[in-house]
mmCIF file of C-alpha atoms and ligand atoms in Angstrom:
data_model
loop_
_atom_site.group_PDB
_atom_site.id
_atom_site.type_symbol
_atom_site.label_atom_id
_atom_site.label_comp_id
_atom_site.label_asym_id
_atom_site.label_seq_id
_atom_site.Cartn_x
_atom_site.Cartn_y
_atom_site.Cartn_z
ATOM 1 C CA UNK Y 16 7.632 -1.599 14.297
ATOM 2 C CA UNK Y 17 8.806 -3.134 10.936
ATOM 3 C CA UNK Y 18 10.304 -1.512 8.301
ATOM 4 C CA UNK Y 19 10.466 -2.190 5.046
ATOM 5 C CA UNK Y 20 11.062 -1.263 1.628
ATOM 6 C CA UNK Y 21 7.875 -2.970 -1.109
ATOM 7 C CA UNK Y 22 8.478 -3.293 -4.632
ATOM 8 C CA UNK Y 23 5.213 -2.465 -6.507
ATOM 9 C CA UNK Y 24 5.081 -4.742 -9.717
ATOM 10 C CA UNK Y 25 3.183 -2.763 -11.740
ATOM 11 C CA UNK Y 26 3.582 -5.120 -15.145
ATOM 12 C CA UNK Y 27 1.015 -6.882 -17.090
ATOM 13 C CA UNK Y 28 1.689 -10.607 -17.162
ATOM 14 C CA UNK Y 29 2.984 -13.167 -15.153
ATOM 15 C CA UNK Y 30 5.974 -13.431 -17.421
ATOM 16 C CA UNK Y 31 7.682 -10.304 -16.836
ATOM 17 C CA UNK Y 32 6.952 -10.492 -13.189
ATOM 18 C CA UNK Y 33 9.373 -13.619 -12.894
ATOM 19 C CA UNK Y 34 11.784 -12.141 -15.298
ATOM 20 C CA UNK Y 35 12.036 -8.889 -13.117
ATOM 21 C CA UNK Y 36 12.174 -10.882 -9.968
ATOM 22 C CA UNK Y 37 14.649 -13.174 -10.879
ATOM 23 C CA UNK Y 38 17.960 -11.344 -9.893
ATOM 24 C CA UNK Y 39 16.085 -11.276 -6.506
ATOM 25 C CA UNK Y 40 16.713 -13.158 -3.006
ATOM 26 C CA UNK Y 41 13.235 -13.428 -1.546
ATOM 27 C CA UNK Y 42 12.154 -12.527 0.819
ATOM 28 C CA UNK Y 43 12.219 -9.544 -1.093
ATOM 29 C CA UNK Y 44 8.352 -7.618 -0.263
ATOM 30 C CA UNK Y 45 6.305 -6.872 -3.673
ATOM 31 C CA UNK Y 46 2.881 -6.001 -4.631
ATOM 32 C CA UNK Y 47 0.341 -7.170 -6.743
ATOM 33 C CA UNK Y 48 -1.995 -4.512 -8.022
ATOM 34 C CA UNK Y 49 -5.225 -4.786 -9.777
ATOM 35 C CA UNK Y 50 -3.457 -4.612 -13.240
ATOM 36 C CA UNK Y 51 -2.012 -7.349 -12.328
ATOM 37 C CA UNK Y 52 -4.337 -9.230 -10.738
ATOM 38 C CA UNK Y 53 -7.116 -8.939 -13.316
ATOM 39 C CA UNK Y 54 -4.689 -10.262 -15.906
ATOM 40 C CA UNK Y 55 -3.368 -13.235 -13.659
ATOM 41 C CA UNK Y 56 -5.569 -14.030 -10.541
ATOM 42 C CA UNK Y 57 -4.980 -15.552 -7.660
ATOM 43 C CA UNK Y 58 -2.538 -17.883 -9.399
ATOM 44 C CA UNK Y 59 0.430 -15.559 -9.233
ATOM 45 C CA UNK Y 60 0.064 -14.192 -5.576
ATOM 46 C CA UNK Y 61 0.112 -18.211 -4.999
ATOM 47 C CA UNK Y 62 3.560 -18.438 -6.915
ATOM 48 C CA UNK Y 63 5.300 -15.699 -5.874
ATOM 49 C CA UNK Y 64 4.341 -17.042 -1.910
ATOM 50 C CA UNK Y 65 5.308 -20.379 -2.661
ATOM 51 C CA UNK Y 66 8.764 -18.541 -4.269
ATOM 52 C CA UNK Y 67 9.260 -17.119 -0.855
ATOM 53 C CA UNK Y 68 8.367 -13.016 -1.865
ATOM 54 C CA UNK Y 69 5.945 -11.099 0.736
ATOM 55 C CA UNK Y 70 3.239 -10.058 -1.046
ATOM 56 C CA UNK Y 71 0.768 -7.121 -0.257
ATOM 57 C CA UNK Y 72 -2.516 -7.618 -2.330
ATOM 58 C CA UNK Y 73 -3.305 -4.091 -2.815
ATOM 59 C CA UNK Y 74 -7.423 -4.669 -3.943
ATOM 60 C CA UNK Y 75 -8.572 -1.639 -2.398
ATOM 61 C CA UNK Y 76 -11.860 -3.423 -1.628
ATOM 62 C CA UNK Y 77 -15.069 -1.951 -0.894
ATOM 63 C CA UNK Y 78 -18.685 -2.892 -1.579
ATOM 64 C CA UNK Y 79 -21.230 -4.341 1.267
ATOM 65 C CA UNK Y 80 -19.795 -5.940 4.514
ATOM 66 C CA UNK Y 81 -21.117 -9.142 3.556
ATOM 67 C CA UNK Y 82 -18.989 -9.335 0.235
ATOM 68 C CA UNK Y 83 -16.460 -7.601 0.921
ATOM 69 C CA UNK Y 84 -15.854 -10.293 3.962
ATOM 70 C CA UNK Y 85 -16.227 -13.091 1.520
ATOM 71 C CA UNK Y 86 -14.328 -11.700 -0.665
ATOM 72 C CA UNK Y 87 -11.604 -11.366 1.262
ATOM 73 C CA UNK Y 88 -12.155 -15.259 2.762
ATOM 74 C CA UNK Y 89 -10.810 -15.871 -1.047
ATOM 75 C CA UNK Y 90 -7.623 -14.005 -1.106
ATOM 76 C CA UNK Y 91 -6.987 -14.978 2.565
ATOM 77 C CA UNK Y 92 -6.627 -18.543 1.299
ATOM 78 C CA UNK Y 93 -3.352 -16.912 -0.926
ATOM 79 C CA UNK Y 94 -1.622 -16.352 2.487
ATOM 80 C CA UNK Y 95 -0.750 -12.561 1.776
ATOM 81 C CA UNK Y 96 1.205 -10.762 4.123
ATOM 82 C CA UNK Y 97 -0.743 -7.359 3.672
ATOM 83 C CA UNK Y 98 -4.055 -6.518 2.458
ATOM 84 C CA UNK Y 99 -6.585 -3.060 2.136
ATOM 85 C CA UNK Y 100 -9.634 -1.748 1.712
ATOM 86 C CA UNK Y 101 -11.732 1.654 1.283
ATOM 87 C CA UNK Y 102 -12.568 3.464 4.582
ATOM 88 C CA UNK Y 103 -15.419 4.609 3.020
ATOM 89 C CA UNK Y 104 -16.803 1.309 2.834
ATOM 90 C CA UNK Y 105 -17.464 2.102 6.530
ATOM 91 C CA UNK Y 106 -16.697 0.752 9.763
ATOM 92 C CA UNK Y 107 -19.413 -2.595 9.514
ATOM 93 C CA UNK Y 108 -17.222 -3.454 6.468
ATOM 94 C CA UNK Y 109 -13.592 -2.860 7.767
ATOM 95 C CA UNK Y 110 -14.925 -5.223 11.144
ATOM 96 C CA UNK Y 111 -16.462 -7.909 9.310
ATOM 97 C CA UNK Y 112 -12.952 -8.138 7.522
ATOM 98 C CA UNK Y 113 -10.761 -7.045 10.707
ATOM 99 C CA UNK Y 114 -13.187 -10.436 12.448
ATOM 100 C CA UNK Y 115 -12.124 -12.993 9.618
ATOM 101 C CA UNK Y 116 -8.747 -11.987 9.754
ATOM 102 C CA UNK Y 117 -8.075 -12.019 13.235
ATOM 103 C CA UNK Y 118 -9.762 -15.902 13.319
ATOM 104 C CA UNK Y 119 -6.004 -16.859 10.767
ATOM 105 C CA UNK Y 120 -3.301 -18.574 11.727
ATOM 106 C CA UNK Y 121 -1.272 -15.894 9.883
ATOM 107 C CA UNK Y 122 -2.937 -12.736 10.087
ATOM 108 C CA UNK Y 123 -1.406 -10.450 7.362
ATOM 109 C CA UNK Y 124 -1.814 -6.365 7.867
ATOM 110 C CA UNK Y 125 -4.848 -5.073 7.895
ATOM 111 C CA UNK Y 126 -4.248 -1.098 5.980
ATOM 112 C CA UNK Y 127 -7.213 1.019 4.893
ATOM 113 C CA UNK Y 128 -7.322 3.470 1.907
ATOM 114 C CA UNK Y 129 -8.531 7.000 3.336
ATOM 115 C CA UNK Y 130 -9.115 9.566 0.632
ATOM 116 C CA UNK Y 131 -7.130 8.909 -3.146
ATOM 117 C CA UNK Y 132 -4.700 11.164 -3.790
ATOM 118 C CA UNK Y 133 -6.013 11.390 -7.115
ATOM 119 C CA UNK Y 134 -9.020 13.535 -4.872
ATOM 120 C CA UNK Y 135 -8.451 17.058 -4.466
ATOM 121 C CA UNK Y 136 -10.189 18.495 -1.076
ATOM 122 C CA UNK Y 137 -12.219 20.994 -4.214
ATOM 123 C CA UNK Y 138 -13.341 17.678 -6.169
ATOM 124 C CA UNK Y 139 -13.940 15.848 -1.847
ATOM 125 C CA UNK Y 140 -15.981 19.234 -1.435
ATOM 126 C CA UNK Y 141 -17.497 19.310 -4.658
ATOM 127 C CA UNK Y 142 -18.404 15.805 -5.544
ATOM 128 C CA UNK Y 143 -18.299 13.289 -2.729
ATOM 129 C CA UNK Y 144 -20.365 16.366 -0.772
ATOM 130 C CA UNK Y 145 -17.919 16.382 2.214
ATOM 131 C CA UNK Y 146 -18.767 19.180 4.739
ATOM 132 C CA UNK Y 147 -17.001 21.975 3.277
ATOM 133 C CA UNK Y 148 -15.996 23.103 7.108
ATOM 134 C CA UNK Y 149 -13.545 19.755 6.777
ATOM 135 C CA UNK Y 150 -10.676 20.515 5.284
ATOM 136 C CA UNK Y 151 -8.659 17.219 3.402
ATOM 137 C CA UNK Y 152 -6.270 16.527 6.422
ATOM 138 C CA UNK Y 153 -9.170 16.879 9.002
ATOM 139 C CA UNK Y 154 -11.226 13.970 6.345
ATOM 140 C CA UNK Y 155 -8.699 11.909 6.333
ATOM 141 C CA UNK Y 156 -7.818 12.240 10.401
ATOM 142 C CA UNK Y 157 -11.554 11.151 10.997
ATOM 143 C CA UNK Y 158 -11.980 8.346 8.594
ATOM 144 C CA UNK Y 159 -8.059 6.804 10.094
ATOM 145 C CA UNK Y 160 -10.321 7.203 13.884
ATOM 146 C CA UNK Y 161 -12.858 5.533 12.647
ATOM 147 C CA UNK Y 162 -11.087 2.943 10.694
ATOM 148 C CA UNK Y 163 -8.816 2.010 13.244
ATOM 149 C CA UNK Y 164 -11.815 1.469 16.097
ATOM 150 C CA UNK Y 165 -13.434 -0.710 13.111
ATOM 151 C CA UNK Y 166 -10.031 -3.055 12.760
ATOM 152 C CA UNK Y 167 -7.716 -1.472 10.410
ATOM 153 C CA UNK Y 168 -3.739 -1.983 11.806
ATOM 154 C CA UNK Y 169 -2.493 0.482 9.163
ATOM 155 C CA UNK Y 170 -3.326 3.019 6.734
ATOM 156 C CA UNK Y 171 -1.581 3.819 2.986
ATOM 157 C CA UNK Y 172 -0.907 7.503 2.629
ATOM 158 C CA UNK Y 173 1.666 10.134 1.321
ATOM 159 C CA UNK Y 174 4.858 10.273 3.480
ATOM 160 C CA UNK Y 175 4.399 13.971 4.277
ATOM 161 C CA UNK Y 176 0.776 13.585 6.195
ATOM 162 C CA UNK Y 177 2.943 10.653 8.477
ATOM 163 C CA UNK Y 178 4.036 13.192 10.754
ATOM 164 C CA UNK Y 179 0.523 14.508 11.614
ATOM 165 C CA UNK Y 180 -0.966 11.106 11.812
ATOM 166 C CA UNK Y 181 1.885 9.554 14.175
ATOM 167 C CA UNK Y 182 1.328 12.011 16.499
ATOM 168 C CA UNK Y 183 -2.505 11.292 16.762
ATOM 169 C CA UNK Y 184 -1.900 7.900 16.297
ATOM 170 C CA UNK Y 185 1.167 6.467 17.815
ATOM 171 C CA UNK Y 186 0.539 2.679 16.847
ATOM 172 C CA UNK Y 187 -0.523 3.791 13.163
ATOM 173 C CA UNK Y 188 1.172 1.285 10.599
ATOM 174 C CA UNK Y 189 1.673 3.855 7.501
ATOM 175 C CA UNK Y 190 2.258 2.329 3.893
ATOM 176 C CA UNK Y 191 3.576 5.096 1.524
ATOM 177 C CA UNK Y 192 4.122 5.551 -2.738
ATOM 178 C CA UNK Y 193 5.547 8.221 -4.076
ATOM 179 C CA UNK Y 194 8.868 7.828 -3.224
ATOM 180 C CA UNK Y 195 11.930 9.105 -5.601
ATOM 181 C CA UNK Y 196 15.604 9.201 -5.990
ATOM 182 C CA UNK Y 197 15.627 12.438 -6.649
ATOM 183 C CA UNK Y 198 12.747 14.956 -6.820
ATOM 184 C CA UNK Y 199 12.421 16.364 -10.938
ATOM 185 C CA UNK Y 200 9.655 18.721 -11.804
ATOM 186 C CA UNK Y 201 6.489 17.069 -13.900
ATOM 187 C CA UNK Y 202 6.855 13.980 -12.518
ATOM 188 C CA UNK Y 203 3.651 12.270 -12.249
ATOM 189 C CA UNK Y 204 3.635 11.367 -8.502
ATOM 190 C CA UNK Y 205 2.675 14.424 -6.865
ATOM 191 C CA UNK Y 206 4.100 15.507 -3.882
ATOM 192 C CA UNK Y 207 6.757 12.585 -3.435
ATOM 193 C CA UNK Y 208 9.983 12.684 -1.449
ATOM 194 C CA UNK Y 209 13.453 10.672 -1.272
ATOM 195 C CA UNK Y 210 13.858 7.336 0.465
ATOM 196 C CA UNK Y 211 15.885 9.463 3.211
ATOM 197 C CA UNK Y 212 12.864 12.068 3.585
ATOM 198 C CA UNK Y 213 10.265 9.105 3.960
ATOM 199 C CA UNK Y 214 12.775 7.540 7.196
ATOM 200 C CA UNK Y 215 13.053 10.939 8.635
ATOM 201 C CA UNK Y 216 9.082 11.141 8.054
ATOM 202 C CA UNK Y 217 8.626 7.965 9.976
ATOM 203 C CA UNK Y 218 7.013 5.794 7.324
ATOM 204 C CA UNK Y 219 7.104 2.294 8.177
ATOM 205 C CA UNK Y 220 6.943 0.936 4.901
ATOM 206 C CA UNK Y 221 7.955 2.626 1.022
ATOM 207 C CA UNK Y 222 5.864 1.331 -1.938
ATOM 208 C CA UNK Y 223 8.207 1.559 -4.806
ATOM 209 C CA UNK Y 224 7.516 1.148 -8.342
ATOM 210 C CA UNK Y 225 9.327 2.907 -11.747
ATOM 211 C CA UNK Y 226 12.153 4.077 -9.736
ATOM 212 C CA UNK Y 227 13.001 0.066 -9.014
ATOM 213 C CA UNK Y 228 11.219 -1.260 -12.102
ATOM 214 C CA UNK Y 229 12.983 0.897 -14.711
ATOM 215 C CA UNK Y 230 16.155 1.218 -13.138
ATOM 216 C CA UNK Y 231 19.269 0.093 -15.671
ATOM 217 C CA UNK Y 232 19.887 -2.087 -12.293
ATOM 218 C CA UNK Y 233 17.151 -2.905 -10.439
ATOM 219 C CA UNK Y 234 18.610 -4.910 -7.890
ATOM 220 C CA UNK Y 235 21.491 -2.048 -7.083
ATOM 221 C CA UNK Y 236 18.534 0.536 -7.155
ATOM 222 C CA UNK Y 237 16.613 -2.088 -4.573
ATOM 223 C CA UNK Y 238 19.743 -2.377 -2.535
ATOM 224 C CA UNK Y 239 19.984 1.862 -2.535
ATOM 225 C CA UNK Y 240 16.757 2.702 -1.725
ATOM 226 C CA UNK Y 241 16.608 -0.071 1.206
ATOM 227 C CA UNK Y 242 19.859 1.201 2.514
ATOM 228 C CA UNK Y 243 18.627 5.102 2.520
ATOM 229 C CA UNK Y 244 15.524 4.201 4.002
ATOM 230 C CA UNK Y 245 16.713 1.901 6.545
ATOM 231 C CA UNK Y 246 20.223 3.219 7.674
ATOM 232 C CA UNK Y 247 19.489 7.025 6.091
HETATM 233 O O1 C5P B 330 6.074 3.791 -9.945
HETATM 234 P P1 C5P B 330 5.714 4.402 -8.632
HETATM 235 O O2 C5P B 330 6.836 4.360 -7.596
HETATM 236 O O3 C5P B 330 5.101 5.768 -8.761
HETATM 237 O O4 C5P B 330 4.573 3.414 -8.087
HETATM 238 C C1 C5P B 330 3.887 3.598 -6.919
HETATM 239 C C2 C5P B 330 2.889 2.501 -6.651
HETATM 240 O O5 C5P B 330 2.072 2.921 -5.559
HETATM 241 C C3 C5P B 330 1.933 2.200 -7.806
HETATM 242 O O6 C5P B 330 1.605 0.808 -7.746
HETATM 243 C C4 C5P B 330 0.710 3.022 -7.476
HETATM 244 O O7 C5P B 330 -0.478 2.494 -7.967
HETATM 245 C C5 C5P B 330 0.704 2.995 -5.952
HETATM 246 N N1 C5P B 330 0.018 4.130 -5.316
HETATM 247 C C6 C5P B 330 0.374 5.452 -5.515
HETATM 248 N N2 C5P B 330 -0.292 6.476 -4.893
HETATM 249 C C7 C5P B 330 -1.278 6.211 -4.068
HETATM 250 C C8 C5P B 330 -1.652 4.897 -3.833
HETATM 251 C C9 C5P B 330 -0.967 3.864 -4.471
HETATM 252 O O8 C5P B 330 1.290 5.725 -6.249
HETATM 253 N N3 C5P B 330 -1.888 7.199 -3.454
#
């Protein structure tokens, strides 16, 4: 299975996309956000494909199968390499969308968004009315079932629940944030772990933002966290 290391460009224009990138080889892997997205459109995954970067268009959609499919027609036509959508949107939704990508030429990763992190199993309990017999972990184990019968190649998830998963699922592509160089109290990624921890975790792929983005270097923090996560 591939592995690689995905540079999250969490910035707000176009402009300081390219002037972060530019110290870069591609094919260096990034990702577009919504932030991003909103502010630019299409227009920049276009650019940064055509500059040779992978891009994962992380849209999180989720609505009814029928728009969520032609939605996703749209950004298929930007040639991303990975895209995702909510679980909860069902398993009519994820097929419709695992369908129209398997008819590409270039099919790019299917992942699927099981519950936000930003979810406590109290507020999954309390709010979304989840049987309160289900605890987070068995939530999340049923919608990745039913997600990957439905299509889905790959989920996004916290490092520490890829142990549990790999062993149900064996073929499970997992995508995971909140990864650190070093673990400080207060930060505002809960529960994150070191480049090393994520290998030894058996992530496939590390979604990395501020620790890259903010670096003094970013290319020598790029370079680091590749080479931990790769070689540990
Ligand atoms: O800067 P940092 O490394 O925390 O950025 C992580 C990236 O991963 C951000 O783009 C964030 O939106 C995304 N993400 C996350 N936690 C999730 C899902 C996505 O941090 N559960």
């Amino acid at each position: 299975m591939a592995k690689d290391v995905i540079i999250a460009l969490d910035f707000p224009s176009r402009e300081e996309v390219f002037s972060f990138l530019e110290p870069f080889e591609p094919p260096v892997f990034v990702k577009v956000g919504m932030e991003l997205f909103y502010r630019e459109g299409g227009s920049i995954v276009k650019e940064l494909k055509e500059r040779g970067y992978k891009v994962f268009l992380d849209l999180k959609l989720h609505d009814i199968p029928n728009t969520v499919k032609s939605a996703m027609a749209n950004l298929l036509d930007y040639n991303p390499d990975m895209v995702d959508v909510h679980i909860a949107g069902g398993s009519h939704m994820i097929e419709e969308v695992s369908n129209l990508i398997n008819k590409q030429e270039k099919k790019p990763i299917l992942l699927g968004i099981t519950m936000l992190t930003s979810t406590s199993e109290e507020r999954m309990h309390k709010e979304l009315k989840i049987d309160k017999s289900l605890s987070l972990e068995d939530t999340v184990l049923s919608y990745v079932e039913m997600g990957l019968e439905a299509g889905l190649t790959g989920i996004v998830c916290s490092p520490l629940e890829v142990p549990k998963l790999k062993e149900v699922f064996p073929n499970l592509v997992t995508v995971t944030p909140g990864i650190r160089m070093e673990i400080v109290e207060g930060d505002d990624q809960e529960r994150v772990v070191t480049p090393k921890r994520a290998r030894e975790l058996g992530s496939d792929y590390i979604v990395v933002g501020r620790p890259i983005t903010k670096a003094k270097n970013p290319v020598e923090a790029y370079e680091k966290i590749k080479k931990e996560f790769l070689e540990g």
